[in-house]
PDB file of C-alpha atoms and ligand atoms in Angstrom:
ATOM      1  CA  MET A  10      -8.996  12.235  -0.605  1.00  0.00           C
ATOM      2  CA  ARG A  11      -5.379  12.464   0.491  1.00  0.00           C
ATOM      3  CA  LEU A  12      -3.609  14.895   2.816  1.00  0.00           C
ATOM      4  CA  GLN A  13       0.115  15.300   2.266  1.00  0.00           C
ATOM      5  CA  ILE A  14       2.081  17.222   4.876  1.00  0.00           C
ATOM      6  CA  VAL A  15       4.451  19.388   2.805  1.00  0.00           C
ATOM      7  CA  GLY A  16       5.568  21.710   5.608  1.00  0.00           C
ATOM      8  CA  CYS A  17       4.411  21.935   9.207  1.00  0.00           C
ATOM      9  CA  THR A  18       6.824  23.956  11.358  1.00  0.00           C
ATOM     10  CA  GLY A  19       5.114  26.691  13.361  1.00  0.00           C
ATOM     11  CA  SER A  20       5.731  30.369  12.604  1.00  0.00           C
ATOM     12  CA  MET A  21       8.785  29.760  10.355  1.00  0.00           C
ATOM     13  CA  SER A  22      10.683  27.115   8.460  1.00  0.00           C
ATOM     14  CA  GLY A  23      12.559  24.786  10.771  1.00  0.00           C
ATOM     15  CA  PRO A  24      15.390  22.245  10.777  1.00  0.00           C
ATOM     16  CA  ARG A  25      13.079  19.338   9.966  1.00  0.00           C
ATOM     17  CA  SER A  26      10.396  20.999   7.839  1.00  0.00           C
ATOM     18  CA  ALA A  27       9.344  24.009   5.811  1.00  0.00           C
ATOM     19  CA  ALA A  28       6.642  26.267   7.242  1.00  0.00           C
ATOM     20  CA  SER A  29       2.906  25.533   6.923  1.00  0.00           C
ATOM     21  CA  CYS A  30       1.832  23.882   3.667  1.00  0.00           C
ATOM     22  CA  TYR A  31      -0.622  21.022   3.194  1.00  0.00           C
ATOM     23  CA  LEU A  32      -1.454  19.372  -0.115  1.00  0.00           C
ATOM     24  CA  VAL A  33      -4.980  17.981  -0.477  1.00  0.00           C
ATOM     25  CA  GLN A  34      -5.603  15.770  -3.495  1.00  0.00           C
ATOM     26  CA  ALA A  35      -8.577  13.801  -4.794  1.00  0.00           C
ATOM     27  CA  ASP A  36      -9.490  12.164  -8.062  1.00  0.00           C
ATOM     28  CA  GLY A  37     -12.545  13.367  -9.952  1.00  0.00           C
ATOM     29  CA  PRO A  38     -13.886  14.244 -13.381  1.00  0.00           C
ATOM     30  CA  ASP A  39     -12.481  17.208 -15.289  1.00  0.00           C
ATOM     31  CA  PRO A  40     -15.354  19.037 -17.039  1.00  0.00           C
ATOM     32  CA  ALA A  41     -12.910  20.292 -19.687  1.00  0.00           C
ATOM     33  CA  THR A  42     -11.986  16.804 -20.867  1.00  0.00           C
ATOM     34  CA  GLY A  43     -14.581  14.490 -19.327  1.00  0.00           C
ATOM     35  CA  ALA A  44     -11.732  12.319 -18.039  1.00  0.00           C
ATOM     36  CA  THR A  45     -10.932  11.596 -14.395  1.00  0.00           C
ATOM     37  CA  ARG A  46      -7.786  13.227 -13.083  1.00  0.00           C
ATOM     38  CA  THR A  47      -6.109  14.179  -9.812  1.00  0.00           C
ATOM     39  CA  TRP A  48      -7.128  17.568  -8.414  1.00  0.00           C
ATOM     40  CA  SER A  49      -4.622  19.342  -6.169  1.00  0.00           C
ATOM     41  CA  VAL A  50      -5.224  22.141  -3.692  1.00  0.00           C
ATOM     42  CA  VAL A  51      -2.634  23.539  -1.302  1.00  0.00           C
ATOM     43  CA  LEU A  52      -3.595  24.984   2.073  1.00  0.00           C
ATOM     44  CA  ASP A  53      -1.057  27.707   2.932  1.00  0.00           C
ATOM     45  CA  MET A  54       2.389  28.074   1.393  1.00  0.00           C
ATOM     46  CA  GLY A  55       4.848  29.173   4.048  1.00  0.00           C
ATOM     47  CA  PRO A  56       8.603  29.791   3.648  1.00  0.00           C
ATOM     48  CA  GLY A  57      10.461  26.890   2.075  1.00  0.00           C
ATOM     49  CA  SER A  58       7.335  24.948   1.154  1.00  0.00           C
ATOM     50  CA  PHE A  59       7.158  25.583  -2.584  1.00  0.00           C
ATOM     51  CA  GLY A  60      10.433  23.748  -3.106  1.00  0.00           C
ATOM     52  CA  GLN A  61       9.223  20.835  -0.990  1.00  0.00           C
ATOM     53  CA  LEU A  62       5.964  20.711  -2.951  1.00  0.00           C
ATOM     54  CA  TRP A  63       7.999  19.650  -6.010  1.00  0.00           C
ATOM     55  CA  THR A  64       8.910  16.421  -4.228  1.00  0.00           C
ATOM     56  CA  HIS A  65       5.213  15.491  -4.096  1.00  0.00           C
ATOM     57  CA  MET A  66       3.823  16.760  -7.422  1.00  0.00           C
ATOM     58  CA  ASP A  67       4.543  18.911 -10.450  1.00  0.00           C
ATOM     59  CA  PRO A  68       3.427  22.360  -9.207  1.00  0.00           C
ATOM     60  CA  SER A  69       2.312  23.184 -12.768  1.00  0.00           C
ATOM     61  CA  ASP A  70      -0.634  20.869 -12.073  1.00  0.00           C
ATOM     62  CA  LEU A  71      -1.918  22.766  -9.022  1.00  0.00           C
ATOM     63  CA  ASP A  72      -5.593  23.753  -9.140  1.00  0.00           C
ATOM     64  CA  GLY A  73      -5.660  26.143  -6.217  1.00  0.00           C
ATOM     65  CA  VAL A  74      -3.882  27.597  -3.222  1.00  0.00           C
ATOM     66  CA  ILE A  75      -5.935  28.694  -0.232  1.00  0.00           C
ATOM     67  CA  PHE A  76      -4.466  30.944   2.438  1.00  0.00           C
ATOM     68  CA  SER A  77      -5.966  30.575   5.900  1.00  0.00           C
ATOM     69  CA  HIS A  78      -4.678  34.062   6.707  1.00  0.00           C
ATOM     70  CA  CYS A  79      -2.042  36.503   5.529  1.00  0.00           C
ATOM     71  CA  HIS A  80       0.804  36.059   8.006  1.00  0.00           C
ATOM     72  CA  ALA A  81       4.089  35.581   6.178  1.00  0.00           C
ATOM     73  CA  ASP A  82       4.689  32.126   7.677  1.00  0.00           C
ATOM     74  CA  HIS A  83       1.585  30.984   5.754  1.00  0.00           C
ATOM     75  CA  ILE A  84       1.906  32.863   2.456  1.00  0.00           C
ATOM     76  CA  GLY A  85       5.602  33.709   1.971  1.00  0.00           C
ATOM     77  CA  ASP A  86       6.295  31.232  -0.819  1.00  0.00           C
ATOM     78  CA  VAL A  87       3.419  32.535  -2.949  1.00  0.00           C
ATOM     79  CA  ILE A  88       6.156  34.551  -4.637  1.00  0.00           C
ATOM     80  CA  SER A  89       7.892  31.358  -5.750  1.00  0.00           C
ATOM     81  CA  LEU A  90       4.579  30.051  -7.042  1.00  0.00           C
ATOM     82  CA  HIS A  91       4.010  33.292  -8.921  1.00  0.00           C
ATOM     83  CA  VAL A  92       7.409  33.239 -10.608  1.00  0.00           C
ATOM     84  CA  HIS A  93       6.835  29.596 -11.572  1.00  0.00           C
ATOM     85  CA  ARG A  94       3.499  30.442 -13.202  1.00  0.00           C
ATOM     86  CA  ARG A  95       4.489  33.684 -14.944  1.00  0.00           C
ATOM     87  CA  TRP A  96       7.982  32.907 -16.213  1.00  0.00           C
ATOM     88  CA  GLY A  97       8.542  29.241 -15.413  1.00  0.00           C
ATOM     89  CA  PRO A  98       7.205  25.889 -16.545  1.00  0.00           C
ATOM     90  CA  ALA A  99       3.566  26.788 -15.740  1.00  0.00           C
ATOM     91  CA  ARG A 100       3.646  29.903 -17.949  1.00  0.00           C
ATOM     92  CA  GLY A 101       0.487  30.260 -20.034  1.00  0.00           C
ATOM     93  CA  LYS A 102      -1.520  27.737 -18.069  1.00  0.00           C
ATOM     94  CA  THR A 103      -5.020  28.540 -16.852  1.00  0.00           C
ATOM     95  CA  PRO A 104      -4.941  30.765 -13.746  1.00  0.00           C
ATOM     96  CA  ILE A 105      -5.345  28.783 -10.533  1.00  0.00           C
ATOM     97  CA  VAL A 106      -7.648  29.697  -7.671  1.00  0.00           C
ATOM     98  CA  LEU A 107      -5.936  31.897  -5.078  1.00  0.00           C
ATOM     99  CA  GLY A 108      -8.143  32.093  -2.005  1.00  0.00           C
ATOM    100  CA  GLY A 109      -7.676  34.087   1.164  1.00  0.00           C
ATOM    101  CA  PRO A 110      -9.142  36.750   3.422  1.00  0.00           C
ATOM    102  CA  GLU A 111     -10.106  40.168   2.076  1.00  0.00           C
ATOM    103  CA  GLY A 112      -6.970  41.966   0.880  1.00  0.00           C
ATOM    104  CA  VAL A 113      -4.915  38.848   0.202  1.00  0.00           C
ATOM    105  CA  LEU A 114      -3.653  40.183  -3.150  1.00  0.00           C
ATOM    106  CA  ASP A 115      -2.429  43.356  -1.434  1.00  0.00           C
ATOM    107  CA  ARG A 116      -0.342  41.173   0.868  1.00  0.00           C
ATOM    108  CA  VAL A 117       1.035  39.272  -2.133  1.00  0.00           C
ATOM    109  CA  ARG A 118       1.990  42.606  -3.748  1.00  0.00           C
ATOM    110  CA  GLN A 119       3.720  43.698  -0.555  1.00  0.00           C
ATOM    111  CA  ILE A 120       5.853  40.567  -0.400  1.00  0.00           C
ATOM    112  CA  ASP A 121       6.460  40.743  -4.148  1.00  0.00           C
ATOM    113  CA  GLY A 122       7.411  44.435  -4.017  1.00  0.00           C
ATOM    114  CA  ALA A 123       4.776  45.144  -6.693  1.00  0.00           C
ATOM    115  CA  GLY A 124       2.535  48.176  -7.106  1.00  0.00           C
ATOM    116  CA  PRO A 125      -1.255  48.358  -7.374  1.00  0.00           C
ATOM    117  CA  GLU A 126      -1.048  47.948 -11.159  1.00  0.00           C
ATOM    118  CA  GLU A 127      -0.034  44.317 -10.636  1.00  0.00           C
ATOM    119  CA  THR A 128      -3.198  42.214 -10.925  1.00  0.00           C
ATOM    120  CA  TYR A 129      -1.705  38.692 -11.174  1.00  0.00           C
ATOM    121  CA  GLU A 130      -4.731  37.890 -13.351  1.00  0.00           C
ATOM    122  CA  GLY A 131      -2.687  35.737 -15.712  1.00  0.00           C
ATOM    123  CA  GLU A 132      -1.612  33.498 -12.838  1.00  0.00           C
ATOM    124  CA  PHE A 133      -4.315  33.616 -10.200  1.00  0.00           C
ATOM    125  CA  ALA A 134      -8.113  33.656 -10.080  1.00  0.00           C
ATOM    126  CA  LEU A 135      -8.894  35.492  -6.852  1.00  0.00           C
ATOM    127  CA  ARG A 136     -11.437  34.087  -4.408  1.00  0.00           C
ATOM    128  CA  THR A 137     -12.099  36.101  -1.277  1.00  0.00           C
ATOM    129  CA  LEU A 138     -12.997  33.741   1.556  1.00  0.00           C
ATOM    130  CA  ILE A 139     -16.269  34.372   3.396  1.00  0.00           C
ATOM    131  CA  ALA A 140     -17.281  32.365   6.458  1.00  0.00           C
ATOM    132  CA  GLY A 141     -19.867  29.721   5.621  1.00  0.00           C
ATOM    133  CA  GLU A 142     -19.670  30.303   1.860  1.00  0.00           C
ATOM    134  CA  SER A 143     -18.691  26.996   0.279  1.00  0.00           C
ATOM    135  CA  PHE A 144     -16.983  26.704  -3.083  1.00  0.00           C
ATOM    136  CA  ARG A 145     -15.746  23.842  -5.198  1.00  0.00           C
ATOM    137  CA  ILE A 146     -12.431  23.020  -6.799  1.00  0.00           C
ATOM    138  CA  GLY A 147     -12.970  19.859  -8.832  1.00  0.00           C
ATOM    139  CA  PRO A 148     -14.311  17.147  -6.503  1.00  0.00           C
ATOM    140  CA  LEU A 149     -13.398  19.143  -3.359  1.00  0.00           C
ATOM    141  CA  THR A 150     -15.873  21.380  -1.512  1.00  0.00           C
ATOM    142  CA  LEU A 151     -14.222  23.960   0.737  1.00  0.00           C
ATOM    143  CA  THR A 152     -16.017  25.852   3.509  1.00  0.00           C
ATOM    144  CA  PRO A 153     -14.284  28.588   5.562  1.00  0.00           C
ATOM    145  CA  SER A 154     -14.971  29.152   9.288  1.00  0.00           C
ATOM    146  CA  THR A 155     -13.934  32.314  11.094  1.00  0.00           C
ATOM    147  CA  ALA A 156     -10.802  31.917  13.227  1.00  0.00           C
ATOM    148  CA  TRP A 157      -9.725  33.797  16.375  1.00  0.00           C
ATOM    149  CA  HIS A 158      -6.265  35.131  15.543  1.00  0.00           C
ATOM    150  CA  SER A 159      -4.367  38.412  15.525  1.00  0.00           C
ATOM    151  CA  VAL A 160      -5.397  39.072  11.889  1.00  0.00           C
ATOM    152  CA  PRO A 161      -8.505  37.988   9.940  1.00  0.00           C
ATOM    153  CA  GLY A 162      -8.299  34.273   9.261  1.00  0.00           C
ATOM    154  CA  PHE A 163     -10.215  31.101   8.586  1.00  0.00           C
ATOM    155  CA  GLY A 164     -10.243  27.423   9.285  1.00  0.00           C
ATOM    156  CA  ILE A 165     -11.100  25.403   6.187  1.00  0.00           C
ATOM    157  CA  ARG A 166     -13.351  22.357   6.025  1.00  0.00           C
ATOM    158  CA  ILE A 167     -12.875  20.180   2.949  1.00  0.00           C
ATOM    159  CA  GLU A 168     -15.175  17.453   1.746  1.00  0.00           C
ATOM    160  CA  GLY A 169     -14.056  15.121  -1.009  1.00  0.00           C
ATOM    161  CA  PRO A 170     -14.416  11.545  -2.211  1.00  0.00           C
ATOM    162  CA  ARG A 171     -13.171   8.710   0.008  1.00  0.00           C
ATOM    163  CA  GLU A 172     -10.243   6.795  -1.419  1.00  0.00           C
ATOM    164  CA  ASP A 173     -12.214   3.540  -1.113  1.00  0.00           C
ATOM    165  CA  GLY A 174     -15.139   5.057  -3.035  1.00  0.00           C
ATOM    166  CA  ALA A 175     -17.523   4.676  -0.086  1.00  0.00           C
ATOM    167  CA  GLY A 176     -18.976   8.184   0.000  1.00  0.00           C
ATOM    168  CA  PRO A 177     -17.462  11.477   1.147  1.00  0.00           C
ATOM    169  CA  ALA A 178     -14.496  12.102   3.455  1.00  0.00           C
ATOM    170  CA  THR A 179     -13.992  15.303   5.433  1.00  0.00           C
ATOM    171  CA  LEU A 180     -11.063  17.140   6.933  1.00  0.00           C
ATOM    172  CA  PHE A 181     -10.703  20.438   8.734  1.00  0.00           C
ATOM    173  CA  TYR A 182      -7.600  22.616   8.879  1.00  0.00           C
ATOM    174  CA  THR A 183      -7.645  25.186  11.665  1.00  0.00           C
ATOM    175  CA  GLY A 184      -5.176  27.657  10.176  1.00  0.00           C
ATOM    176  CA  ASP A 185      -3.919  29.804  13.071  1.00  0.00           C
ATOM    177  CA  THR A 186      -6.544  30.303  15.743  1.00  0.00           C
ATOM    178  CA  ASP A 187      -7.352  30.135  19.391  1.00  0.00           C
ATOM    179  CA  GLU A 188     -10.278  28.037  20.583  1.00  0.00           C
ATOM    180  CA  CYS A 189     -13.626  29.502  19.518  1.00  0.00           C
ATOM    181  CA  ASP A 190     -17.139  28.304  18.656  1.00  0.00           C
ATOM    182  CA  THR A 191     -16.823  28.874  14.904  1.00  0.00           C
ATOM    183  CA  ILE A 192     -13.704  26.717  14.610  1.00  0.00           C
ATOM    184  CA  THR A 193     -15.141  24.022  16.896  1.00  0.00           C
ATOM    185  CA  ARG A 194     -18.332  23.904  14.806  1.00  0.00           C
ATOM    186  CA  GLY A 195     -16.413  23.835  11.522  1.00  0.00           C
ATOM    187  CA  ALA A 196     -14.348  20.878  12.717  1.00  0.00           C
ATOM    188  CA  SER A 197     -17.301  18.938  14.082  1.00  0.00           C
ATOM    189  CA  GLY A 198     -17.512  15.348  12.897  1.00  0.00           C
ATOM    190  CA  VAL A 199     -14.665  15.416  10.382  1.00  0.00           C
ATOM    191  CA  ASP A 200     -12.616  12.318   9.639  1.00  0.00           C
ATOM    192  CA  LEU A 201      -9.363  14.218  10.223  1.00  0.00           C
ATOM    193  CA  LEU A 202      -8.736  17.411  12.170  1.00  0.00           C
ATOM    194  CA  LEU A 203      -5.442  19.079  11.244  1.00  0.00           C
ATOM    195  CA  SER A 204      -5.034  21.446  14.155  1.00  0.00           C
ATOM    196  CA  GLU A 205      -2.389  23.957  14.954  1.00  0.00           C
ATOM    197  CA  ALA A 206      -0.779  23.811  18.392  1.00  0.00           C
ATOM    198  CA  GLY A 207       1.427  26.881  18.203  1.00  0.00           C
ATOM    199  CA  PHE A 208       1.311  27.412  21.938  1.00  0.00           C
ATOM    200  CA  THR A 209       1.643  25.133  24.931  1.00  0.00           C
ATOM    201  CA  ASP A 210      -0.494  25.411  28.035  1.00  0.00           C
ATOM    202  CA  GLU A 211       2.332  27.512  29.508  1.00  0.00           C
ATOM    203  CA  ASP A 212       1.518  30.367  27.104  1.00  0.00           C
ATOM    204  CA  GLU A 213      -1.047  32.641  28.701  1.00  0.00           C
ATOM    205  CA  VAL A 214      -1.797  35.029  25.805  1.00  0.00           C
ATOM    206  CA  ARG A 215      -5.210  34.344  24.276  1.00  0.00           C
ATOM    207  CA  GLY A 216      -6.599  35.035  20.810  1.00  0.00           C
ATOM    208  CA  ILE A 217      -3.542  33.825  18.883  1.00  0.00           C
ATOM    209  CA  HIS A 218      -2.938  30.064  18.975  1.00  0.00           C
ATOM    210  CA  LEU A 219      -4.210  26.759  20.245  1.00  0.00           C
ATOM    211  CA  SER A 220      -2.263  24.591  22.655  1.00  0.00           C
ATOM    212  CA  GLY A 221      -2.248  20.818  22.559  1.00  0.00           C
ATOM    213  CA  SER A 222      -5.032  20.614  25.115  1.00  0.00           C
ATOM    214  CA  ARG A 223      -7.202  23.199  23.331  1.00  0.00           C
ATOM    215  CA  ALA A 224      -6.743  21.292  20.053  1.00  0.00           C
ATOM    216  CA  GLY A 225      -7.643  18.108  21.916  1.00  0.00           C
ATOM    217  CA  ARG A 226     -10.787  19.728  23.269  1.00  0.00           C
ATOM    218  CA  ILE A 227     -11.916  20.713  19.733  1.00  0.00           C
ATOM    219  CA  ALA A 228     -11.326  17.104  18.644  1.00  0.00           C
ATOM    220  CA  ALA A 229     -13.236  15.702  21.616  1.00  0.00           C
ATOM    221  CA  THR A 230     -16.141  18.149  21.325  1.00  0.00           C
ATOM    222  CA  GLY A 231     -16.497  17.470  17.620  1.00  0.00           C
ATOM    223  CA  THR A 232     -15.934  13.708  17.923  1.00  0.00           C
ATOM    224  CA  VAL A 233     -13.508  13.740  14.995  1.00  0.00           C
ATOM    225  CA  GLY A 234     -11.965  10.595  13.540  1.00  0.00           C
ATOM    226  CA  ARG A 235      -8.325  11.583  14.012  1.00  0.00           C
ATOM    227  CA  LEU A 236      -6.406  14.562  15.386  1.00  0.00           C
ATOM    228  CA  VAL A 237      -3.148  15.640  13.758  1.00  0.00           C
ATOM    229  CA  LEU A 238      -1.212  18.380  15.565  1.00  0.00           C
ATOM    230  CA  THR A 239       0.795  20.843  13.502  1.00  0.00           C
ATOM    231  CA  HIS A 240       2.353  24.360  13.525  1.00  0.00           C
ATOM    232  CA  ILE A 241       4.507  23.422  16.525  1.00  0.00           C
ATOM    233  CA  GLN A 242       7.372  25.878  16.925  1.00  0.00           C
ATOM    234  CA  PRO A 243      10.830  24.429  16.185  1.00  0.00           C
ATOM    235  CA  TRP A 244      11.959  25.122  19.748  1.00  0.00           C
ATOM    236  CA  THR A 245       9.022  23.257  21.282  1.00  0.00           C
ATOM    237  CA  ASP A 246       9.247  19.514  21.962  1.00  0.00           C
ATOM    238  CA  SER A 247       6.359  18.052  19.942  1.00  0.00           C
ATOM    239  CA  GLY A 248       5.879  15.566  22.782  1.00  0.00           C
ATOM    240  CA  VAL A 249       4.589  18.446  24.909  1.00  0.00           C
ATOM    241  CA  ALA A 250       1.774  19.157  22.424  1.00  0.00           C
ATOM    242  CA  PHE A 251       1.045  15.425  22.164  1.00  0.00           C
ATOM    243  CA  ARG A 252       0.816  14.975  25.938  1.00  0.00           C
ATOM    244  CA  GLU A 253      -1.336  18.078  26.345  1.00  0.00           C
ATOM    245  CA  ALA A 254      -3.785  16.798  23.705  1.00  0.00           C
ATOM    246  CA  ARG A 255      -3.852  13.384  25.382  1.00  0.00           C
ATOM    247  CA  THR A 256      -5.192  14.893  28.586  1.00  0.00           C
ATOM    248  CA  VAL A 257      -8.528  15.591  26.836  1.00  0.00           C
ATOM    249  CA  TRP A 258      -8.530  13.436  23.669  1.00  0.00           C
ATOM    250  CA  ASP A 259      -8.245   9.645  23.735  1.00  0.00           C
ATOM    251  CA  GLY A 260      -8.842   9.028  19.998  1.00  0.00           C
ATOM    252  CA  PRO A 261      -6.269   8.586  17.209  1.00  0.00           C
ATOM    253  CA  LEU A 262      -3.565  11.236  17.608  1.00  0.00           C
ATOM    254  CA  ASP A 263      -0.511  12.178  15.532  1.00  0.00           C
ATOM    255  CA  VAL A 264       2.016  14.958  15.271  1.00  0.00           C
ATOM    256  CA  ALA A 265       2.452  16.191  11.675  1.00  0.00           C
ATOM    257  CA  GLU A 266       5.800  15.485  10.024  1.00  0.00           C
ATOM    258  CA  ALA A 267       6.947  16.742   6.635  1.00  0.00           C
ATOM    259  CA  GLY A 268       6.393  14.027   4.035  1.00  0.00           C
ATOM    260  CA  ARG A 269       3.687  12.173   5.966  1.00  0.00           C
ATOM    261  CA  LEU A 270       0.636  11.137   3.947  1.00  0.00           C
ATOM    262  CA  PHE A 271      -2.840  10.620   5.405  1.00  0.00           C
ATOM    263  CA  THR A 272      -5.333   8.760   3.246  1.00  0.00           C
ATOM    264  CA  LEU A 273      -9.006   9.322   3.944  1.00  0.00           C
TER     265      LEU A 273
HETATM  266 ZN1   ZN B  21       1.394  30.722  11.760  1.00  0.00          ZN
HETATM  267 ZN1   ZN B  22      -0.722  33.552  12.040  1.00  0.00          ZN
END
């Protein structure tokens, strides 16, 4: 299983990266053909990320896009994806999974400027995320965990085949969330925790974002294999998030950068 950072800037696109977008790929059998192929799922598709996705894969080959929640910095480029699938090179292809919290298609219509008659059924196969209800896309098993954010949202645990063939690998993406039991449990024991750090410890508002130290505490509590910090605002020095996490987490630690690949 591979995790490609497509975009990672917090709350918007930034000077060094598009907004949140993470490509998860794994090789596995395709029931339609019996042959092994690469399966591709994107977690979130924030502003600027669809264009960047082209530098990593042909977006016509996507199998699913999963939205952690419906804030525009996580779903804005769904409109680019839609145009690509209805009128562009992916026209006529099998609808891909579009997952998100209850009402996600209404949010897509709002951004699109479409009315209720727009179903997107030619492009997307809707999957409403429910905490604890796992589902599969090819060789990947995805399990949502309830987040603590200003709108309904989920962290996503993904299990897939290890690149070296030695059993399963796991990762957890927090989406946007503050520290809470459901997210800590969902992340427990994963090989890689991709955690937002939208706030620093200077931010006192709760129920919105993690800070570096709160992300570090989730990593330490869950004894994860590696912590990767992301969703850092473009005006925040990423070194602040790194140092905050280091106060509570002494394991492998990285700050996400657009274009970086993690192999599990
Ligand atoms: Zn966000
Ligand atoms: Zn958000």
